[in-house]
PDB file of C-alpha atoms in Angstrom:
ATOM      1  CA  ASN A   1       3.688 -14.247   6.643  1.00 53.00           C
ATOM      2  CA  ALA A   2       6.472 -11.717   6.179  1.00 71.00           C
ATOM      3  CA  GLY A   3       5.056  -8.233   6.210  1.00 89.00           C
ATOM      4  CA  VAL A   4       6.681  -5.384   4.058  1.00 93.00           C
ATOM      5  CA  MET A   5       9.787  -5.521   3.928  1.00 94.00           C
ATOM      6  CA  GLN A   6      12.434  -2.646   3.246  1.00 95.00           C
ATOM      7  CA  ASN A   7      16.295  -2.501   2.643  1.00 95.00           C
ATOM      8  CA  PRO A   8      18.768  -1.469   3.452  1.00 96.00           C
ATOM      9  CA  ARG A   9      17.551  -0.448   7.344  1.00 94.00           C
ATOM     10  CA  HIS A  10      20.504   3.070   7.088  1.00 96.00           C
ATOM     11  CA  LEU A  11      21.745   4.013   4.156  1.00 97.00           C
ATOM     12  CA  VAL A  12      24.584   6.482   3.865  1.00 97.00           C
ATOM     13  CA  ARG A  13      25.717   8.434   1.225  1.00 97.00           C
ATOM     14  CA  ARG A  14      27.951  11.193   0.101  1.00 97.00           C
ATOM     15  CA  ARG A  15      26.919  14.082  -1.270  1.00 97.00           C
ATOM     16  CA  GLY A  16      26.266  13.596  -5.426  1.00 97.00           C
ATOM     17  CA  GLN A  17      25.807   9.873  -5.222  1.00 98.00           C
ATOM     18  CA  GLU A  18      22.945   7.994  -5.919  1.00 98.00           C
ATOM     19  CA  ALA A  19      20.691   6.214  -3.063  1.00 98.00           C
ATOM     20  CA  ARG A  20      18.578   2.964  -4.127  1.00 98.00           C
ATOM     21  CA  LEU A  21      15.693   2.221  -1.439  1.00 98.00           C
ATOM     22  CA  ARG A  22      14.144  -1.280  -1.893  1.00 98.00           C
ATOM     23  CA  CYS A  23      10.994  -2.834  -0.980  1.00 97.00           C
ATOM     24  CA  SER A  24       8.736  -6.227  -1.204  1.00 96.00           C
ATOM     25  CA  PRO A  25       5.149  -5.330  -0.378  1.00 94.00           C
ATOM     26  CA  MET A  26       3.369  -8.054   1.666  1.00 91.00           C
ATOM     27  CA  LYS A  27       2.241 -10.964  -0.083  1.00 88.00           C
ATOM     28  CA  GLY A  28      -0.855 -10.671  -1.743  1.00 84.00           C
ATOM     29  CA  HIS A  29      -0.269  -7.009  -2.621  1.00 87.00           C
ATOM     30  CA  SER A  30      -0.144  -5.075  -5.411  1.00 86.00           C
ATOM     31  CA  HIS A  31      -0.344  -1.547  -4.419  1.00 88.00           C
ATOM     32  CA  VAL A  32       2.779   0.209  -3.356  1.00 93.00           C
ATOM     33  CA  TYR A  33       2.942   3.997  -1.576  1.00 93.00           C
ATOM     34  CA  TRP A  34       5.931   5.405  -0.594  1.00 95.00           C
ATOM     35  CA  TYR A  35       6.208   8.470   2.159  1.00 94.00           C
ATOM     36  CA  ARG A  36       9.015  10.476   3.238  1.00 95.00           C
ATOM     37  CA  GLN A  37       9.523  11.608   6.728  1.00 92.00           C
ATOM     38  CA  LEU A  38      11.660  14.422   8.279  1.00 88.00           C
ATOM     39  CA  PRO A  39      12.563  14.682  12.047  1.00 80.00           C
ATOM     40  CA  GLU A  40       9.855  15.821  14.084  1.00 75.00           C
ATOM     41  CA  GLU A  41       6.991  15.396  11.202  1.00 80.00           C
ATOM     42  CA  GLY A  42       4.662  13.205   9.835  1.00 82.00           C
ATOM     43  CA  LEU A  43       4.582  11.321   7.159  1.00 88.00           C
ATOM     44  CA  LYS A  44       4.536  13.010   3.283  1.00 90.00           C
ATOM     45  CA  PHE A  45       3.195  11.139   0.402  1.00 89.00           C
ATOM     46  CA  MET A  46       5.406  10.857  -2.362  1.00 94.00           C
ATOM     47  CA  VAL A  47       4.130   8.083  -5.267  1.00 94.00           C
ATOM     48  CA  TYR A  48       1.675   5.324  -5.359  1.00 91.00           C
ATOM     49  CA  LEU A  49       2.161   2.522  -7.612  1.00 92.00           C
ATOM     50  CA  GLN A  50       0.840  -0.973  -9.138  1.00 90.00           C
ATOM     51  CA  LYS A  51       2.536  -3.271 -10.563  1.00 88.00           C
ATOM     52  CA  GLU A  52       4.324  -1.834 -13.670  1.00 89.00           C
ATOM     53  CA  ASN A  53       2.405   1.461 -13.426  1.00 92.00           C
ATOM     54  CA  ILE A  54       2.505   5.116 -11.334  1.00 93.00           C
ATOM     55  CA  ILE A  55      -0.511   6.024 -10.540  1.00 89.00           C
ATOM     56  CA  ASP A  56      -0.020   8.793  -8.659  1.00 89.00           C
ATOM     57  CA  GLU A  57       3.679  10.599  -8.342  1.00 92.00           C
ATOM     58  CA  SER A  58       2.461  14.026  -7.441  1.00 89.00           C
ATOM     59  CA  GLY A  59       4.062  14.411  -4.110  1.00 91.00           C
ATOM     60  CA  MET A  60       7.330  13.287  -5.784  1.00 94.00           C
ATOM     61  CA  PRO A  61      10.344  16.033  -6.499  1.00 94.00           C
ATOM     62  CA  LYS A  62      10.178  16.278 -10.379  1.00 91.00           C
ATOM     63  CA  GLU A  63      14.113  16.100 -10.514  1.00 94.00           C
ATOM     64  CA  ARG A  64      16.431  13.646  -9.307  1.00 97.00           C
ATOM     65  CA  PHE A  65      13.162  11.104  -7.645  1.00 97.00           C
ATOM     66  CA  SER A  66      11.771   8.263  -9.794  1.00 97.00           C
ATOM     67  CA  ALA A  67      10.187   4.719  -8.601  1.00 97.00           C
ATOM     68  CA  GLU A  68       9.326   1.719 -10.098  1.00 96.00           C
ATOM     69  CA  PHE A  69       7.485  -1.124  -9.244  1.00 95.00           C
ATOM     70  CA  PRO A  70       8.563  -4.469 -12.194  1.00 92.00           C
ATOM     71  CA  LYS A  71       6.248  -7.340 -13.020  1.00 90.00           C
ATOM     72  CA  GLU A  72       9.214  -9.226 -10.896  1.00 90.00           C
ATOM     73  CA  GLY A  73      10.771  -8.015  -7.588  1.00 92.00           C
ATOM     74  CA  PRO A  74      10.509  -5.165  -5.169  1.00 95.00           C
ATOM     75  CA  SER A  75       9.796  -1.450  -5.904  1.00 97.00           C
ATOM     76  CA  ILE A  76      12.866   0.791  -6.045  1.00 97.00           C
ATOM     77  CA  LEU A  77      12.617   4.402  -5.139  1.00 98.00           C
ATOM     78  CA  ARG A  78      15.839   6.242  -6.701  1.00 98.00           C
ATOM     79  CA  ILE A  79      17.434   9.235  -5.960  1.00 98.00           C
ATOM     80  CA  GLN A  80      20.349  10.396  -8.054  1.00 97.00           C
ATOM     81  CA  GLN A  81      22.731  12.956  -7.398  1.00 97.00           C
ATOM     82  CA  VAL A  82      21.700  13.257  -3.560  1.00 97.00           C
ATOM     83  CA  VAL A  83      21.928  16.490  -1.396  1.00 96.00           C
ATOM     84  CA  ARG A  84      22.003  16.814   2.268  1.00 95.00           C
ATOM     85  CA  GLY A  85      18.045  18.000   2.186  1.00 94.00           C
ATOM     86  CA  ASP A  86      17.364  14.220   1.149  1.00 96.00           C
ATOM     87  CA  SER A  87      18.449  12.679   4.410  1.00 96.00           C
ATOM     88  CA  ALA A  88      14.732  11.749   5.806  1.00 96.00           C
ATOM     89  CA  ALA A  89      13.450   8.079   6.883  1.00 95.00           C
ATOM     90  CA  TYR A  90      11.769   6.538   3.708  1.00 97.00           C
ATOM     91  CA  PHE A  91       8.887   4.769   4.391  1.00 95.00           C
ATOM     92  CA  CYS A  92       7.059   1.987   2.109  1.00 95.00           C
ATOM     93  CA  ALA A  93       3.765   0.613   2.511  1.00 93.00           C
ATOM     94  CA  SER A  94       1.443  -1.926   0.376  1.00 91.00           C
ATOM     95  CA  SER A  95      -2.221  -2.308   0.794  1.00 84.00           C
ATOM     96  CA  PRO A  96      -4.259  -5.582  -0.998  1.00 79.00           C
ATOM     97  CA  PRO A  97      -6.048  -5.024  -4.365  1.00 70.00           C
ATOM     98  CA  LEU A  98      -9.456  -3.646  -2.629  1.00 60.00           C
ATOM     99  CA  GLU A  99      -9.918  -0.283  -2.953  1.00 58.00           C
ATOM    100  CA  GLY A 100     -11.925   1.818  -0.028  1.00 57.00           C
ATOM    101  CA  ALA A 101     -11.949   4.721   2.239  1.00 55.00           C
ATOM    102  CA  GLY A 102     -11.353   1.571   4.745  1.00 63.00           C
ATOM    103  CA  GLU A 103      -8.392   0.103   3.384  1.00 73.00           C
ATOM    104  CA  LYS A 104      -5.403   0.802   5.787  1.00 81.00           C
ATOM    105  CA  LEU A 105      -1.866   0.859   4.699  1.00 85.00           C
ATOM    106  CA  PHE A 106       0.906  -2.035   6.362  1.00 89.00           C
ATOM    107  CA  PHE A 107       4.032  -0.291   6.599  1.00 92.00           C
ATOM    108  CA  GLY A 108       7.650  -1.625   6.315  1.00 92.00           C
ATOM    109  CA  SER A 109      10.464  -0.561   9.030  1.00 91.00           C
ATOM    110  CA  GLY A 110      11.682   2.246   7.042  1.00 94.00           C
ATOM    111  CA  THR A 111      14.683   2.876   5.334  1.00 96.00           C
ATOM    112  CA  GLN A 112      16.868   6.071   7.262  1.00 95.00           C
ATOM    113  CA  LEU A 113      18.726   7.741   4.774  1.00 97.00           C
ATOM    114  CA  SER A 114      22.192  10.077   5.921  1.00 97.00           C
ATOM    115  CA  VAL A 115      23.821  11.900   3.041  1.00 97.00           C
ATOM    116  CA  LEU A 116      27.013  12.998   4.391  1.00 95.00           C
TER     117      LEU A 116
ATOM    118  CA  ALA B   1      -8.101  20.041   0.117  1.00 69.00           C
ATOM    119  CA  GLN B   2      -7.521  17.691   2.907  1.00 78.00           C
ATOM    120  CA  LYS B   3      -5.169  18.582   6.319  1.00 87.00           C
ATOM    121  CA  ILE B   4      -4.968  16.707   9.430  1.00 92.00           C
ATOM    122  CA  THR B   5      -3.776  18.673  12.444  1.00 94.00           C
ATOM    123  CA  GLN B   6      -2.203  17.622  15.799  1.00 95.00           C
ATOM    124  CA  THR B   7      -1.980  20.179  17.786  1.00 94.00           C
ATOM    125  CA  GLN B   8      -0.051  18.488  20.756  1.00 94.00           C
ATOM    126  CA  PRO B   9       3.666  18.164  19.839  1.00 91.00           C
ATOM    127  CA  GLY B  10       4.158  15.949  23.209  1.00 94.00           C
ATOM    128  CA  MET B  11       2.010  14.728  25.909  1.00 94.00           C
ATOM    129  CA  PHE B  12       2.412  12.940  29.532  1.00 96.00           C
ATOM    130  CA  VAL B  13       0.541  10.570  31.129  1.00 97.00           C
ATOM    131  CA  GLN B  14       0.909   8.730  34.304  1.00 97.00           C
ATOM    132  CA  GLU B  15       0.704   4.841  34.016  1.00 97.00           C
ATOM    133  CA  LYS B  16      -2.630   3.228  34.173  1.00 97.00           C
ATOM    134  CA  GLU B  17      -4.474   6.685  33.168  1.00 97.00           C
ATOM    135  CA  ALA B  18      -6.397   7.143  30.374  1.00 97.00           C
ATOM    136  CA  VAL B  19      -5.113   9.472  27.775  1.00 97.00           C
ATOM    137  CA  THR B  20      -7.023  11.365  24.780  1.00 98.00           C
ATOM    138  CA  LEU B  21      -4.434  12.772  22.047  1.00 98.00           C
ATOM    139  CA  ASP B  22      -6.451  15.122  19.302  1.00 97.00           C
ATOM    140  CA  CYS B  23      -7.064  15.095  15.635  1.00 97.00           C
ATOM    141  CA  THR B  24      -9.035  17.268  13.949  1.00 97.00           C
ATOM    142  CA  TYR B  25      -9.282  17.003   9.865  1.00 95.00           C
ATOM    143  CA  ASP B  26     -10.793  18.855   6.937  1.00 92.00           C
ATOM    144  CA  THR B  27     -11.900  17.463   3.702  1.00 89.00           C
ATOM    145  CA  SER B  28     -14.410  18.119   0.678  1.00 85.00           C
ATOM    146  CA  ASP B  29     -14.853  14.548   0.604  1.00 85.00           C
ATOM    147  CA  PRO B  30     -18.080  13.041   1.597  1.00 85.00           C
ATOM    148  CA  SER B  31     -16.718   9.684   2.776  1.00 86.00           C
ATOM    149  CA  TYR B  32     -13.610   9.126   4.172  1.00 89.00           C
ATOM    150  CA  GLY B  33     -11.807   6.985   6.594  1.00 90.00           C
ATOM    151  CA  LEU B  34      -9.621   7.807   9.614  1.00 93.00           C
ATOM    152  CA  PHE B  35      -6.730   6.074  11.038  1.00 94.00           C
ATOM    153  CA  TRP B  36      -4.336   6.270  14.031  1.00 96.00           C
ATOM    154  CA  TYR B  37      -0.969   4.814  13.816  1.00 95.00           C
ATOM    155  CA  LYS B  38       1.487   4.388  16.382  1.00 96.00           C
ATOM    156  CA  GLN B  39       5.132   4.858  15.654  1.00 92.00           C
ATOM    157  CA  PRO B  40       7.537   3.477  18.413  1.00 93.00           C
ATOM    158  CA  SER B  41      11.194   4.381  19.127  1.00 89.00           C
ATOM    159  CA  SER B  42      11.714   1.381  16.773  1.00 86.00           C
ATOM    160  CA  GLY B  43      10.338   3.656  13.967  1.00 85.00           C
ATOM    161  CA  GLU B  44       7.937   1.197  12.516  1.00 85.00           C
ATOM    162  CA  MET B  45       4.189   1.904  11.692  1.00 89.00           C
ATOM    163  CA  ILE B  46       1.715  -0.029  13.602  1.00 92.00           C
ATOM    164  CA  PHE B  47      -1.845   0.498  12.788  1.00 92.00           C
ATOM    165  CA  LEU B  48      -3.892   0.971  15.902  1.00 95.00           C
ATOM    166  CA  ILE B  49      -7.813   2.058  14.841  1.00 95.00           C
ATOM    167  CA  TYR B  50      -9.925   3.189  12.021  1.00 93.00           C
ATOM    168  CA  GLN B  51     -12.979   4.861  11.952  1.00 94.00           C
ATOM    169  CA  GLY B  52     -14.985   5.517   8.583  1.00 91.00           C
ATOM    170  CA  SER B  53     -16.937   8.368   8.219  1.00 91.00           C
ATOM    171  CA  TYR B  54     -20.698   7.131   7.691  1.00 90.00           C
ATOM    172  CA  ASP B  55     -19.938   4.840  10.495  1.00 88.00           C
ATOM    173  CA  GLN B  56     -22.529   5.328  13.339  1.00 86.00           C
ATOM    174  CA  GLN B  57     -20.636   3.929  16.236  1.00 92.00           C
ATOM    175  CA  ASN B  58     -16.968   4.923  17.805  1.00 94.00           C
ATOM    176  CA  ALA B  59     -14.604   2.578  16.821  1.00 94.00           C
ATOM    177  CA  THR B  60     -12.745   0.846  19.639  1.00 95.00           C
ATOM    178  CA  GLU B  61      -9.892  -2.046  19.532  1.00 94.00           C
ATOM    179  CA  GLY B  62      -8.962  -3.253  22.355  1.00 96.00           C
ATOM    180  CA  ARG B  63      -7.841  -0.111  24.864  1.00 97.00           C
ATOM    181  CA  TYR B  64      -8.145   1.665  21.902  1.00 97.00           C
ATOM    182  CA  SER B  65     -10.892   4.000  21.354  1.00 97.00           C
ATOM    183  CA  LEU B  66     -12.068   6.760  18.509  1.00 96.00           C
ATOM    184  CA  ASN B  67     -13.602   9.430  19.891  1.00 95.00           C
ATOM    185  CA  PHE B  68     -15.510  10.436  16.359  1.00 95.00           C
ATOM    186  CA  GLN B  69     -17.055  13.648  15.963  1.00 95.00           C
ATOM    187  CA  LYS B  70     -18.229  14.604  12.650  1.00 93.00           C
ATOM    188  CA  ALA B  71     -19.735  17.491  13.167  1.00 93.00           C
ATOM    189  CA  ARG B  72     -16.471  19.250  14.744  1.00 95.00           C
ATOM    190  CA  LYS B  73     -13.997  17.235  12.394  1.00 94.00           C
ATOM    191  CA  SER B  74     -12.167  15.540  15.192  1.00 96.00           C
ATOM    192  CA  ALA B  75     -11.427  11.887  15.835  1.00 97.00           C
ATOM    193  CA  ASN B  76      -9.254  11.991  18.910  1.00 97.00           C
ATOM    194  CA  LEU B  77      -7.765   8.643  20.255  1.00 98.00           C
ATOM    195  CA  VAL B  78      -8.234   7.567  23.124  1.00 98.00           C
ATOM    196  CA  ILE B  79      -5.821   5.104  25.203  1.00 97.00           C
ATOM    197  CA  SER B  80      -7.342   3.611  28.305  1.00 96.00           C
ATOM    198  CA  ALA B  81      -5.100   2.108  31.128  1.00 96.00           C
ATOM    199  CA  SER B  82      -1.533   3.791  29.772  1.00 97.00           C
ATOM    200  CA  GLN B  83       1.187   1.067  30.098  1.00 97.00           C
ATOM    201  CA  LEU B  84       4.779   2.193  29.527  1.00 97.00           C
ATOM    202  CA  GLY B  85       4.792   0.433  26.210  1.00 96.00           C
ATOM    203  CA  ASP B  86       2.782   3.300  24.907  1.00 97.00           C
ATOM    204  CA  SER B  87       5.193   5.381  25.000  1.00 97.00           C
ATOM    205  CA  ALA B  88       5.623   6.180  21.142  1.00 96.00           C
ATOM    206  CA  MET B  89       4.508   8.891  18.367  1.00 95.00           C
ATOM    207  CA  TYR B  90       1.217   8.568  17.430  1.00 97.00           C
ATOM    208  CA  PHE B  91      -0.102   9.840  13.880  1.00 95.00           C
ATOM    209  CA  CYS B  92      -3.540  10.887  12.822  1.00 95.00           C
ATOM    210  CA  ALA B  93      -4.283  10.245   9.038  1.00 93.00           C
ATOM    211  CA  MET B  94      -7.219  10.363   6.991  1.00 91.00           C
ATOM    212  CA  LYS B  95      -7.807   9.012   3.421  1.00 85.00           C
ATOM    213  CA  GLY B  96     -10.550  10.076   0.851  1.00 79.00           C
ATOM    214  CA  PHE B  97     -12.958   8.137  -0.895  1.00 73.00           C
ATOM    215  CA  GLN B  98     -12.571  10.148  -3.977  1.00 71.00           C
ATOM    216  CA  ASN B  99      -8.794   9.736  -3.810  1.00 66.00           C
ATOM    217  CA  PHE B 100      -7.657   6.197  -2.266  1.00 62.00           C
ATOM    218  CA  ASN B 101      -4.269   6.362  -2.718  1.00 65.00           C
ATOM    219  CA  LYS B 102      -3.362   9.148  -0.565  1.00 74.00           C
ATOM    220  CA  PHE B 103      -3.018   9.016   3.093  1.00 81.00           C
ATOM    221  CA  TYR B 104      -2.969  12.623   4.728  1.00 86.00           C
ATOM    222  CA  PHE B 105      -0.539  12.283   7.960  1.00 89.00           C
ATOM    223  CA  GLY B 106      -0.597  14.837  10.879  1.00 91.00           C
ATOM    224  CA  SER B 107       2.707  15.909  12.437  1.00 90.00           C
ATOM    225  CA  GLY B 108       1.924  13.394  15.571  1.00 93.00           C
ATOM    226  CA  THR B 109       2.121  13.597  19.396  1.00 95.00           C
ATOM    227  CA  LYS B 110       4.853  12.354  21.248  1.00 95.00           C
ATOM    228  CA  LEU B 111       3.453  10.195  24.309  1.00 97.00           C
ATOM    229  CA  ASN B 112       5.415   9.799  27.354  1.00 97.00           C
ATOM    230  CA  VAL B 113       3.661   7.017  29.793  1.00 97.00           C
ATOM    231  CA  LYS B 114       5.296   7.969  33.622  1.00 96.00           C
ATOM    232  CA  PRO B 115       5.497   4.835  35.825  1.00 94.00           C
TER     233      PRO B 115
END
């Protein structure tokens, strides 16, 4: 009964490098969400994916950021050419297929990205 | 537009006492859900309690209860008999019926429980 698994837990990158954050949802969950949390702030929605589909990416910057959730394997949040402002905690969450206002999210432990 | 407001950046409470964490919201959605999550210093987000906008009774989960006042658009979290392990960040969140995929989070309240 593993929960939402994120790795790595901590990621250090230099400016201009690429960052890849991975998320394996809970077993049976087909919906994945990515959130960003800046220090002392709440979580900001980035993107919502189902298997092989991006449903809503309205919270994701148009440039340098991309996300995927392939048929097999984890969801990947990719940040190209990272800048210092990308330093944040990135949380992945998943939910089961049933949709409704009452469906809660199950969160991973987050990936702390530090850009030097 | 959806908005969640938590006006208390930090709170202190004595161990074994009750504490109320405030949350107000704004939404045009006729049906929505309200959630509270706890984030300890380790970073993970832990679901605490849920309240549906059409639920007649206030939600309770053990020592957690949600004081839901729909007319005032508030969904305050009440923690009874505080424990040292309750020290954490607490986030209020909302999800609308028309937009299931987006949870809107408040900025959080940092609760410190004093021995």
